[in-house]
Every structure is written in structure tokens, then in C-alpha cells.
PDB file of C-alpha atoms and ligand atoms in Angstrom:
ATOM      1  CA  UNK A   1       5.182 -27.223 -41.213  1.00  0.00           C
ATOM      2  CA  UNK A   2       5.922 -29.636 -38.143  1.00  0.00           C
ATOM      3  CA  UNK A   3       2.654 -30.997 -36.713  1.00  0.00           C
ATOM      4  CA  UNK A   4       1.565 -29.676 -32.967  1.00  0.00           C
ATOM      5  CA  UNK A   5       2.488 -32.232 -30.289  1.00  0.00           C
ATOM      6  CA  UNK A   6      -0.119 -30.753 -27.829  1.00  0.00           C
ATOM      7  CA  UNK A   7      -1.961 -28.171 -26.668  1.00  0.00           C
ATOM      8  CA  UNK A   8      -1.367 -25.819 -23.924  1.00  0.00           C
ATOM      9  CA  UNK A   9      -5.104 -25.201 -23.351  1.00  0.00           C
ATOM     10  CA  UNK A  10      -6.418 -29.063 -23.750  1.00  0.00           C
ATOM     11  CA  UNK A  11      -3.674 -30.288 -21.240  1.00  0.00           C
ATOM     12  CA  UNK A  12      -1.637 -27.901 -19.165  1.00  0.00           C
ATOM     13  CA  UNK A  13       1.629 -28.946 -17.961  1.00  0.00           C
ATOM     14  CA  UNK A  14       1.405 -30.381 -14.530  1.00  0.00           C
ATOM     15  CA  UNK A  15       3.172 -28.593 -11.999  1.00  0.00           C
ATOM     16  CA  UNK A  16       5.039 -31.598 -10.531  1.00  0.00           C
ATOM     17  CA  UNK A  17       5.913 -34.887 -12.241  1.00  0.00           C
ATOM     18  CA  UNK A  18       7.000 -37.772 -10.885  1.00  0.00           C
ATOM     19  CA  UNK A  19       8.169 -40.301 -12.970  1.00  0.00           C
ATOM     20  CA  UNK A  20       9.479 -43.378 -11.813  1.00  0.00           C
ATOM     21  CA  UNK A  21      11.302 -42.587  -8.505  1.00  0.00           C
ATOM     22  CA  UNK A  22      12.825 -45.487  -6.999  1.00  0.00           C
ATOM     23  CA  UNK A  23      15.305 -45.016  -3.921  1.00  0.00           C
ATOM     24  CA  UNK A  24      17.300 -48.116  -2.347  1.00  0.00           C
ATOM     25  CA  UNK A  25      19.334 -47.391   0.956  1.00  0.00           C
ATOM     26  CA  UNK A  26      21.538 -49.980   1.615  1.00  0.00           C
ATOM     27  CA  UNK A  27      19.488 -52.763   0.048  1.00  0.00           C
ATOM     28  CA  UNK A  28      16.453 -51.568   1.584  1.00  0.00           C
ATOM     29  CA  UNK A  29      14.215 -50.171  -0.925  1.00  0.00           C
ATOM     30  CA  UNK A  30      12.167 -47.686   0.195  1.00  0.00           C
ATOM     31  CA  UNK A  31      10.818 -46.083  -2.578  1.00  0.00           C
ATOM     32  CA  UNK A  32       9.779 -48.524  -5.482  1.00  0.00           C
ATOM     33  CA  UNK A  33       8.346 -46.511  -9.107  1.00  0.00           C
ATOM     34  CA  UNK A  34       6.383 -44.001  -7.756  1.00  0.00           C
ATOM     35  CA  UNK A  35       4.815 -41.786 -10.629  1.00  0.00           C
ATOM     36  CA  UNK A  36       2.193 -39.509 -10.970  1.00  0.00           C
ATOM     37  CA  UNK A  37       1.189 -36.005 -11.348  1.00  0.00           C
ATOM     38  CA  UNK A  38       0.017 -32.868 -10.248  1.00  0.00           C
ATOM     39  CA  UNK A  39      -1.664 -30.661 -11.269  1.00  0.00           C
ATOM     40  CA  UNK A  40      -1.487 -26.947 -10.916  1.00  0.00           C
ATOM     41  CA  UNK A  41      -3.683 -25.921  -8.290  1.00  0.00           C
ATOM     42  CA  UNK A  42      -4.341 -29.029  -6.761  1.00  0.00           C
ATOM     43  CA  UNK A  43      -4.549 -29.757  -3.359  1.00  0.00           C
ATOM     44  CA  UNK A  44      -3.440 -33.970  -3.078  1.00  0.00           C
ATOM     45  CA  UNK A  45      -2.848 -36.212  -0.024  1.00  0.00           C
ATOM     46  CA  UNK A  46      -0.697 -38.568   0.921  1.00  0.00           C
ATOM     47  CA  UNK A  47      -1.202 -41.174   3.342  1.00  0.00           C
ATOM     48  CA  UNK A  48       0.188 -44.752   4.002  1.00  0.00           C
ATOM     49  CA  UNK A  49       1.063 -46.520   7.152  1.00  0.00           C
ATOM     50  CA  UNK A  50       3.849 -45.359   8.900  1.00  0.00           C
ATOM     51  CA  UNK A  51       7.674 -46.245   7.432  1.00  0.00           C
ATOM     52  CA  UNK A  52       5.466 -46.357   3.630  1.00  0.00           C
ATOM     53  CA  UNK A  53       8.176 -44.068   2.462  1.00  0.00           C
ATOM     54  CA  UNK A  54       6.284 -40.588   2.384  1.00  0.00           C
ATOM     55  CA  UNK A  55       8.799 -38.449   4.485  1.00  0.00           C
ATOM     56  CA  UNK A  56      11.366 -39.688   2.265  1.00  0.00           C
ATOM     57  CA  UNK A  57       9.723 -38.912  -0.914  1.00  0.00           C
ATOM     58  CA  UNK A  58       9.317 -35.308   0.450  1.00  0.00           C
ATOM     59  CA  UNK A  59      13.072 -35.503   0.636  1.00  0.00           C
ATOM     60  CA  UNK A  60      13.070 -36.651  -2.671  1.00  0.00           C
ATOM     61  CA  UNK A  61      10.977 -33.705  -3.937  1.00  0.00           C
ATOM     62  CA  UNK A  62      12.672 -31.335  -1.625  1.00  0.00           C
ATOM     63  CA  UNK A  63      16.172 -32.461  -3.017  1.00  0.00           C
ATOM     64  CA  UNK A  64      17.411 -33.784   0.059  1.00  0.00           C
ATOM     65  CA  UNK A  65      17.790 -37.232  -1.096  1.00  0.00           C
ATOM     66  CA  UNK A  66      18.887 -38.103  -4.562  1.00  0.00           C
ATOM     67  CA  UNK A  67      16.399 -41.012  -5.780  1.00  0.00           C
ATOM     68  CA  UNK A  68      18.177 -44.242  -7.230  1.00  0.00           C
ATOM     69  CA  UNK A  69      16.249 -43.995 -10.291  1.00  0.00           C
ATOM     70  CA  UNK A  70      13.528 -41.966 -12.007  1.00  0.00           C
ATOM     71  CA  UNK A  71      13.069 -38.178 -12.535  1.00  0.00           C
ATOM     72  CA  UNK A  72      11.001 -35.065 -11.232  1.00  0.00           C
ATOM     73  CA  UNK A  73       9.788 -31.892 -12.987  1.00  0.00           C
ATOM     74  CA  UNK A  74       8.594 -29.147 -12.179  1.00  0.00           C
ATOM     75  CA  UNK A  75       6.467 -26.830 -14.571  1.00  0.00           C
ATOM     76  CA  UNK A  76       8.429 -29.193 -17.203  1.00  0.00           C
ATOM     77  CA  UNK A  77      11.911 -28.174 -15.651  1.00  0.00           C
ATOM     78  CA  UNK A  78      14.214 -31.133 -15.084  1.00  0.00           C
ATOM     79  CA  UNK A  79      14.877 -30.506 -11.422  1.00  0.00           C
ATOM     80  CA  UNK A  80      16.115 -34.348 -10.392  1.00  0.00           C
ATOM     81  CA  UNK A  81      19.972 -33.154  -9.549  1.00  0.00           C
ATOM     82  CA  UNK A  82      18.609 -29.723  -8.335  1.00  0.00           C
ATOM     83  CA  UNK A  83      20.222 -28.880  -4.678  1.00  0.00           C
ATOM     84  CA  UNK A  84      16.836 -28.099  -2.032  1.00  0.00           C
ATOM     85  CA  UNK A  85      17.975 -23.886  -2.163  1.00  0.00           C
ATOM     86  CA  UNK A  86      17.494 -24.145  -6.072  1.00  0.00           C
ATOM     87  CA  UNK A  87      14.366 -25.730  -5.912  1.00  0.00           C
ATOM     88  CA  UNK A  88      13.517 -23.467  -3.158  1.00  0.00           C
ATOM     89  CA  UNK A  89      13.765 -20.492  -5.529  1.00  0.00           C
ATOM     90  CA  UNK A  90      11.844 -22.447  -8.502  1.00  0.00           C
ATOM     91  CA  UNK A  91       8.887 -21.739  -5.931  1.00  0.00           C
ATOM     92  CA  UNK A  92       8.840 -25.427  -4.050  1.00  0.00           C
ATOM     93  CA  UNK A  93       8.366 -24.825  -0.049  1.00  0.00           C
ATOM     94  CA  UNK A  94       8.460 -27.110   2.499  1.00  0.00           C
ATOM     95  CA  UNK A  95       7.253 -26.884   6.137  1.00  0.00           C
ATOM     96  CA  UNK A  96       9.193 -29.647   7.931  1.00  0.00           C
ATOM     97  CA  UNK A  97       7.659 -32.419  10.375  1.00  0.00           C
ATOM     98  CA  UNK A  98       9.607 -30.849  13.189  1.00  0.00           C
ATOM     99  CA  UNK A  99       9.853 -27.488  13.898  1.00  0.00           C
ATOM    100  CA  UNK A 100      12.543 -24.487  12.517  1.00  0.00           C
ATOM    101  CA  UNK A 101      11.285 -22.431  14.914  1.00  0.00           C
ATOM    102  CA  UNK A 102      14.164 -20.347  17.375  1.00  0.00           C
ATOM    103  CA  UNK A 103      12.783 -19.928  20.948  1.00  0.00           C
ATOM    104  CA  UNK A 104      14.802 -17.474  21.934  1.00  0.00           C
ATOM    105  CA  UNK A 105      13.658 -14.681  19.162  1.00  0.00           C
ATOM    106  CA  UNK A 106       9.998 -13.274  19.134  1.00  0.00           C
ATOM    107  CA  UNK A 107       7.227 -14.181  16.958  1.00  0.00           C
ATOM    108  CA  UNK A 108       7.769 -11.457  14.484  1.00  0.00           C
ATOM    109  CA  UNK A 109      11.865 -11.781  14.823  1.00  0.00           C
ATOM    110  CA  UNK A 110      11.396 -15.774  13.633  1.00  0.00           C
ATOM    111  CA  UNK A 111       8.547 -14.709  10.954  1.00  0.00           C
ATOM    112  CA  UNK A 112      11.197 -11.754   9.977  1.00  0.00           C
ATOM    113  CA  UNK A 113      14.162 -14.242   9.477  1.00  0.00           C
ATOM    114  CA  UNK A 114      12.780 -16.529   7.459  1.00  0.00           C
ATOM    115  CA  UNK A 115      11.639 -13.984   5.090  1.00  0.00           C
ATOM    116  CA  UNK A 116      15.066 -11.942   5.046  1.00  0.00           C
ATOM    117  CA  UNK A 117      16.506 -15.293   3.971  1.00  0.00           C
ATOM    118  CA  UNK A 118      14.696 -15.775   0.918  1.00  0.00           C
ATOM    119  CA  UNK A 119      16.445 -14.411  -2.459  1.00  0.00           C
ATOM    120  CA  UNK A 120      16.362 -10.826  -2.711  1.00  0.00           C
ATOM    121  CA  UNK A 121      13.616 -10.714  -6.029  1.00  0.00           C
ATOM    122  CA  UNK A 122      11.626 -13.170  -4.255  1.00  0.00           C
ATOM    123  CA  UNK A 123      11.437 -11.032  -1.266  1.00  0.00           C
ATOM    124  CA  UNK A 124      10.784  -7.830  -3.170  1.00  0.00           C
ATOM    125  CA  UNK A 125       8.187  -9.498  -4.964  1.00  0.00           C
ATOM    126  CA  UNK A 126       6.075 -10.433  -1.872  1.00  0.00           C
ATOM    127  CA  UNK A 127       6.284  -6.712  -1.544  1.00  0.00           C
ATOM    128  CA  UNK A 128       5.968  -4.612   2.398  1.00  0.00           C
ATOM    129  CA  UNK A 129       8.317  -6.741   4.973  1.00  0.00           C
ATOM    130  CA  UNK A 130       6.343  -5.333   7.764  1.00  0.00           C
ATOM    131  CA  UNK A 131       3.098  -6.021   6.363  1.00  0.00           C
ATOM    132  CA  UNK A 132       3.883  -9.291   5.820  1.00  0.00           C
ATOM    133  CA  UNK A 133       5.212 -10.304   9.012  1.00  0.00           C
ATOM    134  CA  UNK A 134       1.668  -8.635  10.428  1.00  0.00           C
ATOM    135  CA  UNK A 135      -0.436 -11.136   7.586  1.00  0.00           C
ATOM    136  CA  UNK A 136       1.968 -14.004   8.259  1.00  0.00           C
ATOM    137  CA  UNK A 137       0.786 -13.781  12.167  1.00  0.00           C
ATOM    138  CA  UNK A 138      -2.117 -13.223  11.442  1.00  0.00           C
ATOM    139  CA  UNK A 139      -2.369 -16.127   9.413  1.00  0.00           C
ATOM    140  CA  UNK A 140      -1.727 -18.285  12.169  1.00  0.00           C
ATOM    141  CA  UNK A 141      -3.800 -16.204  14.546  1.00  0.00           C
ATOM    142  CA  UNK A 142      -1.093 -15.545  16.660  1.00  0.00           C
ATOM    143  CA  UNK A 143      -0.831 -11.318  16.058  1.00  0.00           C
ATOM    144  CA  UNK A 144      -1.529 -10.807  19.543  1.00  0.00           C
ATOM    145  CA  UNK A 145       1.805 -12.811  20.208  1.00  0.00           C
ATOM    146  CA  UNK A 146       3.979 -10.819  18.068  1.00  0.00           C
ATOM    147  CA  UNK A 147       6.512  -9.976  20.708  1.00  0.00           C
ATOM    148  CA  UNK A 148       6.196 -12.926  22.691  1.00  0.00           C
ATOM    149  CA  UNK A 149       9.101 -15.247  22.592  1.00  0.00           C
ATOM    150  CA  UNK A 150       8.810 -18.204  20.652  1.00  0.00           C
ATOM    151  CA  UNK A 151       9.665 -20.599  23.406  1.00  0.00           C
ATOM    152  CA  UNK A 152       6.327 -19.780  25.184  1.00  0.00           C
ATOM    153  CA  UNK A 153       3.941 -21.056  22.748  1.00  0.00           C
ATOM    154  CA  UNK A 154       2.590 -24.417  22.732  1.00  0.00           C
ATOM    155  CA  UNK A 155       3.601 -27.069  20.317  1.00  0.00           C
ATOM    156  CA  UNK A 156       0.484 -26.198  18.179  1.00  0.00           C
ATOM    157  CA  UNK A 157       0.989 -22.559  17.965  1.00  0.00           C
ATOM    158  CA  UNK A 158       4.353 -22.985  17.406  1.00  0.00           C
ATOM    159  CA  UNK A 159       3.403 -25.375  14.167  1.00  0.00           C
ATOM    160  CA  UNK A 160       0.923 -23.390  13.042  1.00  0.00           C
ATOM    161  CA  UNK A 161       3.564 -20.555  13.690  1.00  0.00           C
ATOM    162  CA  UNK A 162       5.967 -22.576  11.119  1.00  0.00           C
ATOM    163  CA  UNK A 163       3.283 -23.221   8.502  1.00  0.00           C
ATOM    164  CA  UNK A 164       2.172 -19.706   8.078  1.00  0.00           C
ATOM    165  CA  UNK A 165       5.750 -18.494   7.516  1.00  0.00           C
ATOM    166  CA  UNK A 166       6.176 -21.043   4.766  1.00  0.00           C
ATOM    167  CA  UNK A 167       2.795 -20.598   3.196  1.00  0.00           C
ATOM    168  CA  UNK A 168       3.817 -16.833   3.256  1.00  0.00           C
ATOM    169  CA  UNK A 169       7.008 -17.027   1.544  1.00  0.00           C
ATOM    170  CA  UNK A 170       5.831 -17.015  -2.108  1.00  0.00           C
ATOM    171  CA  UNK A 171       6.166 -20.391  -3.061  1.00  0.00           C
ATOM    172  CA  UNK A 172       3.849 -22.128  -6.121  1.00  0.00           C
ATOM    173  CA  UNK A 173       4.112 -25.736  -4.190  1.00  0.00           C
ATOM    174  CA  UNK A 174       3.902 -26.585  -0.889  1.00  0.00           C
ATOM    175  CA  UNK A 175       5.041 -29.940   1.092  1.00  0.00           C
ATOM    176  CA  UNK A 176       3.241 -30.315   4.412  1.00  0.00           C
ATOM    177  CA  UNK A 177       4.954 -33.126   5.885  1.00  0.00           C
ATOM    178  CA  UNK A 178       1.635 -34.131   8.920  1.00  0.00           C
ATOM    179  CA  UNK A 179       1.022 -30.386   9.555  1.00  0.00           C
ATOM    180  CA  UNK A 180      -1.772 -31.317  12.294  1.00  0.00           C
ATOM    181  CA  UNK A 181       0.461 -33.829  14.437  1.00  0.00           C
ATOM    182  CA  UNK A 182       0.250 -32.635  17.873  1.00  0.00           C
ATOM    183  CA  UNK A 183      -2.251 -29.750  17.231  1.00  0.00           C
ATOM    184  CA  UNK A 184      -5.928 -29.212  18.903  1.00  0.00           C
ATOM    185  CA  UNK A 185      -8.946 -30.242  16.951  1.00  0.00           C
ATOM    186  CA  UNK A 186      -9.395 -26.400  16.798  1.00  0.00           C
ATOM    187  CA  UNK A 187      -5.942 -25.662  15.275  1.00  0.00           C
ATOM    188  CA  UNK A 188      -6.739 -28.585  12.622  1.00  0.00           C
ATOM    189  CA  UNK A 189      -9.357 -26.515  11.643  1.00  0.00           C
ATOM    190  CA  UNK A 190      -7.221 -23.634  10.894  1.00  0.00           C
ATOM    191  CA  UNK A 191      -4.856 -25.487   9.678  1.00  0.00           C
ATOM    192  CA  UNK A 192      -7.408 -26.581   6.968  1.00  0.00           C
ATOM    193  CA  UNK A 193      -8.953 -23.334   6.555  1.00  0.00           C
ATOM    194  CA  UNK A 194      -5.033 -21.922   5.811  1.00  0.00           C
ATOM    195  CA  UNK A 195      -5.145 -24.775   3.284  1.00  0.00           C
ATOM    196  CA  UNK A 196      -8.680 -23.471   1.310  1.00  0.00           C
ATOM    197  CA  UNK A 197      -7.117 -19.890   1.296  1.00  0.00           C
ATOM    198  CA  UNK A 198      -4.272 -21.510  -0.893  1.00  0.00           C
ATOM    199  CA  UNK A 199      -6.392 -23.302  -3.064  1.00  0.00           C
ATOM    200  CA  UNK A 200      -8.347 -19.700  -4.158  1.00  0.00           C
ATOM    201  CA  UNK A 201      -5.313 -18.101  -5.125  1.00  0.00           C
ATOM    202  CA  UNK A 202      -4.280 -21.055  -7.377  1.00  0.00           C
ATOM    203  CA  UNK A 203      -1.103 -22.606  -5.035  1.00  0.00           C
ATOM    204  CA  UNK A 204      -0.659 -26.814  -5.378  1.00  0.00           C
ATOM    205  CA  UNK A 205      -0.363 -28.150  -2.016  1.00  0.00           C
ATOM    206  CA  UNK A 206       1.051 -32.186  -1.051  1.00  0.00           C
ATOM    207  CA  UNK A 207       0.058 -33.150   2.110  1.00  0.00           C
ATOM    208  CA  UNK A 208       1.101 -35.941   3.908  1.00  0.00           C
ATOM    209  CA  UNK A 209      -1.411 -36.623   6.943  1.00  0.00           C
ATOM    210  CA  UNK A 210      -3.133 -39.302   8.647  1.00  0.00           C
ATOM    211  CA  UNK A 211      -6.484 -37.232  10.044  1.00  0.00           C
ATOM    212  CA  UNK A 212      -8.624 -38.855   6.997  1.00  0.00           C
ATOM    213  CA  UNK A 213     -11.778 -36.797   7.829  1.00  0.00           C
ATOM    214  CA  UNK A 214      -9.330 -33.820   7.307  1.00  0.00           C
ATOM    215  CA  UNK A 215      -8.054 -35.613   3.923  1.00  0.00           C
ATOM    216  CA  UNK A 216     -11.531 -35.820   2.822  1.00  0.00           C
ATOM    217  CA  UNK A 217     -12.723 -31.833   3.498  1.00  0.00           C
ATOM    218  CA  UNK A 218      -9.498 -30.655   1.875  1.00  0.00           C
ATOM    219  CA  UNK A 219      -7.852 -32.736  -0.759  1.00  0.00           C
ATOM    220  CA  UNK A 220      -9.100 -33.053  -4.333  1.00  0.00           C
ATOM    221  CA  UNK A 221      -7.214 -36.404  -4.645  1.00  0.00           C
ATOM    222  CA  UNK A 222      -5.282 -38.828  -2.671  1.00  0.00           C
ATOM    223  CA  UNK A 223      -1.721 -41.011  -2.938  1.00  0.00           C
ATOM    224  CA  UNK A 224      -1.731 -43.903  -1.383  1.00  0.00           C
ATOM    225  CA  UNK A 225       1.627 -45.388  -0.517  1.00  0.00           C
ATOM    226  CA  UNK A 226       2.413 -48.602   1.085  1.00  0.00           C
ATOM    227  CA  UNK A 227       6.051 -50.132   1.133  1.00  0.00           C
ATOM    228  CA  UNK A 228       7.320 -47.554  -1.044  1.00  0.00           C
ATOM    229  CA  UNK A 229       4.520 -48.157  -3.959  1.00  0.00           C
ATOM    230  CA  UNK A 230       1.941 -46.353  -5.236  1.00  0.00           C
ATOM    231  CA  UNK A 231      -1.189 -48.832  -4.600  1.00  0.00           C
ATOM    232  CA  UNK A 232      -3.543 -46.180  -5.216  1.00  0.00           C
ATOM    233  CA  UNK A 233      -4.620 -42.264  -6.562  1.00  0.00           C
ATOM    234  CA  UNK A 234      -8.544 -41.598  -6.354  1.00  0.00           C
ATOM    235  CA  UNK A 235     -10.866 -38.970  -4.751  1.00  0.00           C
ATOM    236  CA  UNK A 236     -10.877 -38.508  -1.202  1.00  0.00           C
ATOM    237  CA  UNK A 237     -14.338 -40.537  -1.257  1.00  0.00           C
ATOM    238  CA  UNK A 238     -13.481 -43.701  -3.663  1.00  0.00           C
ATOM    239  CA  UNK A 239     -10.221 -44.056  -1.932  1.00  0.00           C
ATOM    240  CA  UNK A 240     -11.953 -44.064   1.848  1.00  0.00           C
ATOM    241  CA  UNK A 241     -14.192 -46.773   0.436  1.00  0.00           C
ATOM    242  CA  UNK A 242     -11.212 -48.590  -1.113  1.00  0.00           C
ATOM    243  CA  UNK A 243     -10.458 -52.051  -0.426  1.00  0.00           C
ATOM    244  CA  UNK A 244      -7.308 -51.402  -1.058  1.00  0.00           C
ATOM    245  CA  UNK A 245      -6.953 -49.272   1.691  1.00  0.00           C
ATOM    246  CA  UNK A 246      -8.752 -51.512   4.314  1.00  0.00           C
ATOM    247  CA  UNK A 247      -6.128 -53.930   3.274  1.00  0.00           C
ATOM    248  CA  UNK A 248      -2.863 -51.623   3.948  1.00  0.00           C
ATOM    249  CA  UNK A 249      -4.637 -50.129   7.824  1.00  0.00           C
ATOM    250  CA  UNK A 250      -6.268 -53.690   8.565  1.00  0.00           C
ATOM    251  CA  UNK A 251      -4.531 -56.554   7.002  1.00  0.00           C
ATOM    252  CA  UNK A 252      -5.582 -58.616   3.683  1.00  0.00           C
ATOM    253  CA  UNK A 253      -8.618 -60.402   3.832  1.00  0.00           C
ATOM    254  CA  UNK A 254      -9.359 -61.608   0.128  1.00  0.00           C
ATOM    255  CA  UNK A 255     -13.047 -63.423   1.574  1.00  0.00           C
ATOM    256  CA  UNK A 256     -14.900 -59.875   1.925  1.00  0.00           C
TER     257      UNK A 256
HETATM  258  N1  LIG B   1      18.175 -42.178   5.573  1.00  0.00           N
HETATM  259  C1  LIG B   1      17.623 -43.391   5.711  1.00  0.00           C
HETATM  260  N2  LIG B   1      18.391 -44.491   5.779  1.00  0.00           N
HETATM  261  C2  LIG B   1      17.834 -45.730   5.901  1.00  0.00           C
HETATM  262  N3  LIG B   1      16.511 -45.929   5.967  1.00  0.00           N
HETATM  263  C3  LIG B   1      15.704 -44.876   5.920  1.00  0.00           C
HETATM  264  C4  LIG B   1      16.197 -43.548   5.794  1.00  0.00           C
HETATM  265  N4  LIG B   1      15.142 -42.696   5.778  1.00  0.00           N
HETATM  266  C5  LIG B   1      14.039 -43.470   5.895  1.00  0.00           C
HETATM  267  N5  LIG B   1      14.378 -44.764   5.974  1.00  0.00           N
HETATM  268  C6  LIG B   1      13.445 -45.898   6.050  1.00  0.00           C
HETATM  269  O1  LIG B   1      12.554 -45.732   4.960  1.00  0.00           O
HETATM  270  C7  LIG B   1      11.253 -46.157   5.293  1.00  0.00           C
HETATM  271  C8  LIG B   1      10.258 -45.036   5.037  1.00  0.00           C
HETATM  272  O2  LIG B   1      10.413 -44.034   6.024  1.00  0.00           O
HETATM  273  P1  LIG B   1       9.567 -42.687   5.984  1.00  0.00           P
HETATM  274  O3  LIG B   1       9.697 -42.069   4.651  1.00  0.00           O
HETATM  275  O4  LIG B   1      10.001 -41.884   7.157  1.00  0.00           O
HETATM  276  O5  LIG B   1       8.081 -43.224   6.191  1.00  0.00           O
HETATM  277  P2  LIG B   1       6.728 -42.435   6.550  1.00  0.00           P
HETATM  278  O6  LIG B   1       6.992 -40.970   6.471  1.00  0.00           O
HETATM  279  O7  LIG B   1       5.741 -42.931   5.544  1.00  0.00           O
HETATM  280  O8  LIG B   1       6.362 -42.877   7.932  1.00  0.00           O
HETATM  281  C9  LIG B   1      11.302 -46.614   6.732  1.00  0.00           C
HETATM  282  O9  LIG B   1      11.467 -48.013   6.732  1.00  0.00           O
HETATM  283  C10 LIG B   1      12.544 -45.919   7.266  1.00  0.00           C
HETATM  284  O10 LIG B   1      13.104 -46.646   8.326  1.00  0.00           O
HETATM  285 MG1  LIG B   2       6.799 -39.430   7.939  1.00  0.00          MG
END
């Protein structure tokens, strides 16, 4: 008999794996090795001055950029050369920096869209359309708005808007790309409370944000990035306390 390699129950397979991603753009690399894992249910951050490469390794993960070098799996699937609709349907969702709403069509009509576009067992498998649009509003406290067009919310609502539809659609992974740019202190609270709900019913969430206070309440561990690298992965807590994080936001100072 062949010996066991490992054991499902010791050490699940992560959900996502990174290994090695590397992505040069015209002699400018901007990501540089970045591995690490994730594991299923986990809620991680990642944060990094701005132009550290995390919007592009969402692209990466989303399969809108190709990296140079290095892989990505996902529940042990090969999904490197994977178009973004294909890893769509794997269960990967992304809610994008700016916004995919349409201003011209109602609340419900934009929640209703976005759900008519998904594959048709996907769809059936969230079950009730109707009741769904009604939770997905709901979800981002904005029911009373249902026939409202979407053009008359404000840039918050209209995010928060775009986040519940995503985090509605069925997906096992979510990408928020800075989900509380732009959006009331009140909002980031329900932004963060959407997040918990996640978390209970098992979803993995990567979060790229700068609020660290909101990092801290919501993330189980954090990514640092800085020119493309991975300098650091810790708890919220060690990596607040980090030197090596003082050192990225404030400049290297090797005397304290
Ligand atoms: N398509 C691209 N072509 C060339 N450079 C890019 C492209 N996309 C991003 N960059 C560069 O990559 C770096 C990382 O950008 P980005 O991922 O947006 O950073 P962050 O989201 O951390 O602020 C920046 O220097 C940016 O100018
Ligand atoms: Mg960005």
C-alpha cells in the first residue's frame, strides 16, 4: 500500500494559494514573489502604501492580469490561465474599487441584473430571485430605496449598494478592493458588520483597506505589501505593533 501524503482533517486545503506571483510591466516590477495562503473561512487584510501593488494582485486573483511568474489555486484547482468569468463560476467574487452600478435603472433593477447574469445553476442555487433582491437590499439597508433610481444615492449607498449584490451572489471568496473609501463612519460600520455575517456562514473574504482600526475589528490576519513584496503576515495586533510597518507608513529609522 502507498503511504498517506496528508490528512484532510490535520490540514485542510487552503482555499486560495498563492505561490510565487511575480508580475513585471514593462520593466517595472510590480509584483515581486508574493506567496501565501488562505484559509477557508478566513477573513485577511491587505494593506500597503499606495502603488504597493494590491489592486493589481486583485487583478491577478481575479484573472485580469496574467502574472509573469508563479501560480494560484483555488480549493487545489490550478486556476493561473483561468479567464475572470471562469473563476467567477469556481465561486471567486469581486466588488470593484469603482462602482458597476447603472444610474439610470432602480435599486432592485441593478440588484436584479447582476443576479440574472450569473450562470443559470448558480442562480437556481441561491434559490427565490425576488427574495433575494429584497435580502440583497436589505443587506445594504437600502429596502426602502428599492424603486429609487440608482443615480440618486450617495456615493456610500451606492458602494454599499455594490457590495451587497456581490456578497449576495453565492460566491466562496470575496475581493473587496477599499470597500469603505468614500463611505460615512456609519456605513463603515455596516460595511464591517456585512463582513462578520460572512464570516458565520463560513465565506473567506481579502480585503484590501487602509481604515486600520477597521483591519483590526474584522480581519483574523493581515498582508502586508510594500513595493510589490510581501514584508509581512501576522495578526491584526502584532502587525499594528510591527516595526516593520512603522517603517513602510513612516520611513526607516534603524536607531529605535
Ligand atoms: N497596467 C499597468 N501598467 C503599468 N503599471 C501599472 C499597471 N497597473 C498598475 N501599475 C503600477 O503598479 C503599481 C501598483 O499599483 P496598484 O496595484 O494600483 O497599487 P495599490 O492598489 O497598492 O495602490 C503602481 O506603481 C502602478 O502605477
Ligand atoms: Mg489600489
Amino acid at each position: 500500500m502507498t503511504s498517506i501524503q496528508y490528512s484532510a482533517t490535520v490540514s485542510p486545503m487552503p482555499i486560495l494559494s498563492l505561490n510565487g506571483i511575480s508580475l513585471t510591466i514593462q520593466n517595472h516590477r510590480i509584483l515581486q514573489d508574493v506567496s501565501f495562503d488562505v484559509k477557508e473561512g478566513e477573513i485577511i487584510g491587505l494593506i500597503g502604501p499606495n502603488g504597493s501593488g494590491k489592486t493589481t494582485l486583485f487583478n491577478v486573483l481575479s484573472g485580469f492580469l496574467q502574472p509573469s511568474k508563479g501560480t494560484i489555486a483555488f480549493r487545489g484547482q490550478d486556476i493561473t490561465t483561468l479567464i475572470p468569468s471562469r473563476r467567477a463560476r469556481l465561486g471567486i467574487g469581486r466588488v470593484f474599487q469603482h462602482f458597476g452600478i447603472f444610474r439610470e435603472m432602480t435599486l432592485e433593477e441593478n440588484v436584479r441584473v447582476a443576479l440574472e447574469a450569473l450562470p443559470r445553476e448558480q442562480r437556481r442555487a441561491l434559490g427565490d430571485l425576488e427574495e433575494l433582491i429584497g435580502a440583497t437590499l436589505e443587506m445594504a439597508t437600502l429596502k426602502s430605496h428599492a424603486k429609487q433610481k440608482a443615480g440618486s444615492l450617495s456615493g456610500g449607498q451606492m458602494r454599499l449598494l455594490e457590495i451587497a449584490r456581490t456578497l449576495k451572489s453565492g460566491k466562496e471568496l470575496f475581493l473587496l478592493d477599499e470597500p469603505t473609501a468614500g463611505v460615512s463612519p456609519k456605513m463603515t460600520h455596516q460595511v464591517a458588520d456585512i463582513i462578520q455575517e460572512l464570516k458565520k456562514k463560513g465565506k473567506t473574504v481579502l480585503i484590501i483597506e487602509h481604515d486600520l482600526p477597521f483591519i483590526g475589528r474584522i480581519c483574523d490576519r493581515v498582508v502586508v505589501l510594500d513595493l510589490g513584496k510581501v514584508v509581512l503576515i501576522d495578526e491584526p495586533e502584532k502587525v499594528r505593533q510591527s516595526r516593520a510597518l512603522k517603517e513602510i507608513y513612516f520611513g526607516a529609522d534603524p536607531t529605535t
